[in-house]
Amino acid sequence: MDFYSTIFSTIDLRSFSNIWFWIAVAVAWSNVTHFIVGVPFDMVVRARRRGGQAMADLEVMAVLQARRRNQIMRSSGVPLLAFWSMVLTVLAVLAFGYGVEMAQAVTLLMIPMTLAAGLGLGLAKKLEAEPLTGAALTRKLTLHRVLTQAIGLLGILVTTMWGTWHNLSIHLLGQ
């Protein structure tokens, strides 16, 4: 019995008091803010500092990633959007209609990530329509990263506040 309680306490589904949830939040936002429209941000920094071939590689990579994302949206954007809307709606109803803690945690993680993804799709559309080069491209990608980080920061703040309130209310009410 002690073995099972140890295992189940490690994979506990109470999200807001579980270290694994917070590790997943950190990894998810780190990944989202590192890859700007599919381009690794270290590539942007290298291109800004070195120029030359690094800048040429960045320009090619940005156009390729933008075109790739836009092609996916053109070919299956409507079904993807419908499916993702359904997933978020089901999560939100389970989370805030039925009070399922895991659904609350996933909803509070996925809604800001969806906003960041939408911002990225908008940038991809602009980059495909008018490919930027040089300093203009690095500025645009850096600005996009800052906006994505701001969305992530706000999302983490809201999730932390909700999780703290949730944990305090459970302990205070003795549930």
Short mmCIF file of C-alpha atoms in Angstrom, two decimals:
data_model
loop_
_atom_site.label_atom_id
_atom_site.label_comp_id
_atom_site.label_asym_id
_atom_site.label_seq_id
_atom_site.Cartn_x
_atom_site.Cartn_y
_atom_site.Cartn_z
CA MET A 1 0.00 0.00 0.00
CA ASP A 2 2.83 2.40 0.79
CA PHE A 3 4.33 1.83 -2.66
CA TYR A 4 1.06 2.73 -4.38
CA SER A 5 0.56 5.87 -2.32
CA THR A 6 4.08 6.98 -3.23
CA ILE A 7 3.45 6.41 -6.93
CA PHE A 8 0.07 8.15 -6.92
CA SER A 9 1.38 11.11 -4.95
CA THR A 10 4.05 11.54 -7.64
CA ILE A 11 1.51 11.57 -10.49
CA ASP A 12 -1.18 13.38 -8.52
CA LEU A 13 -3.76 15.11 -10.71
CA ARG A 14 -4.14 18.06 -8.35
CA SER A 15 -2.41 20.43 -10.71
CA PHE A 16 -1.90 23.64 -8.83
CA SER A 17 -0.08 21.97 -5.93
CA ASN A 18 1.92 19.62 -8.15
CA ILE A 19 5.49 20.42 -9.14
CA TRP A 20 5.06 18.57 -12.44
CA PHE A 21 2.40 21.01 -13.59
CA TRP A 22 4.63 24.00 -12.90
CA ILE A 23 7.56 22.33 -14.67
CA ALA A 24 5.28 21.74 -17.67
CA VAL A 25 4.22 25.42 -17.59
CA ALA A 26 7.86 26.56 -17.53
CA VAL A 27 8.91 24.22 -20.33
CA ALA A 28 5.90 25.11 -22.48
CA TRP A 29 6.41 28.87 -22.22
CA SER A 30 10.16 28.54 -22.64
CA ASN A 31 9.58 26.64 -25.86
CA VAL A 32 6.93 29.04 -27.15
CA THR A 33 9.11 32.10 -26.55
CA HIS A 34 12.24 30.50 -28.00
CA PHE A 35 10.73 29.57 -31.37
CA ILE A 36 9.37 32.70 -33.01
CA VAL A 37 7.27 31.61 -36.01
CA GLY A 38 9.35 28.43 -36.02
CA VAL A 39 12.66 30.31 -36.01
CA PRO A 40 14.89 29.74 -32.97
CA PHE A 41 15.59 33.04 -31.24
CA ASP A 42 19.32 32.30 -30.91
CA MET A 43 19.39 32.42 -34.72
CA VAL A 44 17.90 35.93 -34.58
CA VAL A 45 20.52 37.06 -32.05
CA ARG A 46 23.35 35.52 -34.09
CA ALA A 47 22.11 37.19 -37.28
CA ARG A 48 21.83 40.57 -35.53
CA ARG A 49 25.38 40.31 -34.15
CA ARG A 50 27.21 38.73 -37.06
CA GLY A 51 25.24 39.66 -40.16
CA GLY A 52 26.46 38.10 -43.41
CA GLN A 53 25.67 34.43 -43.80
CA ALA A 54 23.88 34.26 -40.43
CA MET A 55 21.48 37.00 -41.59
CA ALA A 56 20.96 35.28 -44.95
CA ASP A 57 20.16 32.02 -43.13
CA LEU A 58 17.69 33.83 -40.87
CA GLU A 59 15.93 35.46 -43.81
CA VAL A 60 15.56 32.12 -45.61
CA MET A 61 14.43 30.33 -42.45
CA ALA A 62 11.84 33.02 -41.60
CA VAL A 63 10.30 32.91 -45.07
CA LEU A 64 10.28 29.09 -45.14
CA GLN A 65 8.65 28.81 -41.72
CA ALA A 66 6.11 31.52 -42.53
CA ARG A 67 5.22 29.83 -45.81
CA ARG A 68 4.98 26.43 -44.07
CA ARG A 69 2.61 27.72 -41.39
CA ASN A 70 0.47 29.59 -43.89
CA GLN A 71 0.23 26.50 -46.12
CA ILE A 72 -0.98 24.45 -43.16
CA MET A 73 -3.59 27.10 -42.38
CA ARG A 74 -4.72 27.34 -46.01
CA SER A 75 -5.08 23.57 -46.37
CA SER A 76 -6.66 22.71 -43.02
CA GLY A 77 -7.08 25.90 -41.03
CA VAL A 78 -10.87 25.77 -40.68
CA PRO A 79 -10.99 22.19 -39.33
CA LEU A 80 -8.04 22.93 -37.03
CA LEU A 81 -9.70 26.06 -35.72
CA ALA A 82 -13.01 24.24 -35.20
CA PHE A 83 -11.31 21.37 -33.40
CA TRP A 84 -9.22 23.67 -31.21
CA SER A 85 -12.28 25.77 -30.36
CA MET A 86 -14.10 22.61 -29.32
CA VAL A 87 -11.16 21.48 -27.15
CA LEU A 88 -10.92 24.85 -25.41
CA THR A 89 -14.69 25.00 -24.90
CA VAL A 90 -14.82 21.51 -23.39
CA LEU A 91 -11.86 22.34 -21.15
CA ALA A 92 -13.42 25.62 -20.02
CA VAL A 93 -16.78 23.99 -19.25
CA LEU A 94 -15.10 21.18 -17.30
CA ALA A 95 -12.86 23.68 -15.56
CA PHE A 96 -15.20 26.43 -14.53
CA GLY A 97 -18.60 24.79 -14.95
CA TYR A 98 -17.81 21.54 -13.17
CA GLY A 99 -14.77 22.65 -11.12
CA VAL A 100 -12.31 20.02 -12.42
CA GLU A 101 -8.90 21.21 -11.21
CA MET A 102 -6.88 19.55 -13.99
CA ALA A 103 -9.12 21.17 -16.61
CA GLN A 104 -8.69 24.55 -14.87
CA ALA A 105 -4.92 24.17 -15.04
CA VAL A 106 -4.88 23.11 -18.69
CA THR A 107 -7.34 25.87 -19.66
CA LEU A 108 -5.26 28.52 -17.91
CA LEU A 109 -2.22 27.24 -19.77
CA MET A 110 -3.78 26.77 -23.22
CA ILE A 111 -5.77 29.99 -23.60
CA PRO A 112 -2.71 32.30 -23.44
CA MET A 113 -0.78 29.86 -25.63
CA THR A 114 -3.60 30.04 -28.16
CA LEU A 115 -3.35 33.83 -28.13
CA ALA A 116 0.42 33.59 -28.69
CA ALA A 117 -0.12 31.11 -31.53
CA GLY A 118 -2.63 33.46 -33.15
CA LEU A 119 -0.11 36.28 -32.90
CA GLY A 120 2.46 34.00 -34.55
CA LEU A 121 0.09 33.14 -37.38
CA GLY A 122 -0.50 36.84 -37.97
CA LEU A 123 3.25 37.44 -38.18
CA ALA A 124 3.67 34.47 -40.53
CA LYS A 125 1.03 35.93 -42.83
CA LYS A 126 2.82 39.29 -42.88
CA LEU A 127 6.21 37.69 -43.48
CA GLU A 128 4.90 35.68 -46.42
CA ALA A 129 3.16 38.70 -47.97
CA GLU A 130 6.12 41.06 -47.46
CA PRO A 131 9.35 39.23 -46.63
CA LEU A 132 11.53 41.40 -44.40
CA THR A 133 15.31 41.45 -44.54
CA GLY A 134 18.16 42.53 -42.32
CA ALA A 135 17.56 44.67 -39.27
CA ALA A 136 13.83 45.05 -40.04
CA LEU A 137 13.39 41.26 -39.79
CA THR A 138 15.35 40.96 -36.53
CA ARG A 139 13.38 43.87 -35.03
CA LYS A 140 10.06 42.31 -36.03
CA LEU A 141 11.00 38.89 -34.63
CA THR A 142 12.34 40.44 -31.42
CA LEU A 143 9.15 42.49 -30.98
CA HIS A 144 7.10 39.35 -31.55
CA ARG A 145 9.15 37.56 -28.90
CA VAL A 146 8.60 40.37 -26.40
CA LEU A 147 4.84 40.30 -27.07
CA THR A 148 4.80 36.52 -26.66
CA GLN A 149 6.73 36.82 -23.41
CA ALA A 150 4.24 39.44 -22.17
CA ILE A 151 1.34 37.09 -22.96
CA GLY A 152 3.20 34.28 -21.19
CA LEU A 153 3.97 36.44 -18.18
CA LEU A 154 0.35 37.50 -17.85
CA GLY A 155 -0.83 33.91 -18.35
CA ILE A 156 1.57 32.60 -15.69
CA LEU A 157 0.55 35.39 -13.32
CA VAL A 158 -3.16 34.59 -13.72
CA THR A 159 -2.50 30.85 -13.40
CA THR A 160 -0.41 31.40 -10.28
CA MET A 161 -3.03 33.63 -8.69
CA TRP A 162 -5.85 31.20 -9.54
CA GLY A 163 -3.81 28.23 -8.31
CA THR A 164 -2.91 29.98 -5.07
CA TRP A 165 -6.53 30.94 -4.46
CA HIS A 166 -7.60 27.39 -5.27
CA ASN A 167 -5.04 25.82 -2.92
CA LEU A 168 -5.84 28.24 -0.11
CA SER A 169 -9.59 27.73 -0.45
CA ILE A 170 -9.24 23.95 -0.36
CA HIS A 171 -7.08 24.04 2.75
CA LEU A 172 -9.26 26.62 4.48
CA LEU A 173 -12.46 24.75 3.74
CA GLY A 174 -10.95 21.41 4.69
CA GLN A 175 -11.85 19.61 1.46
#
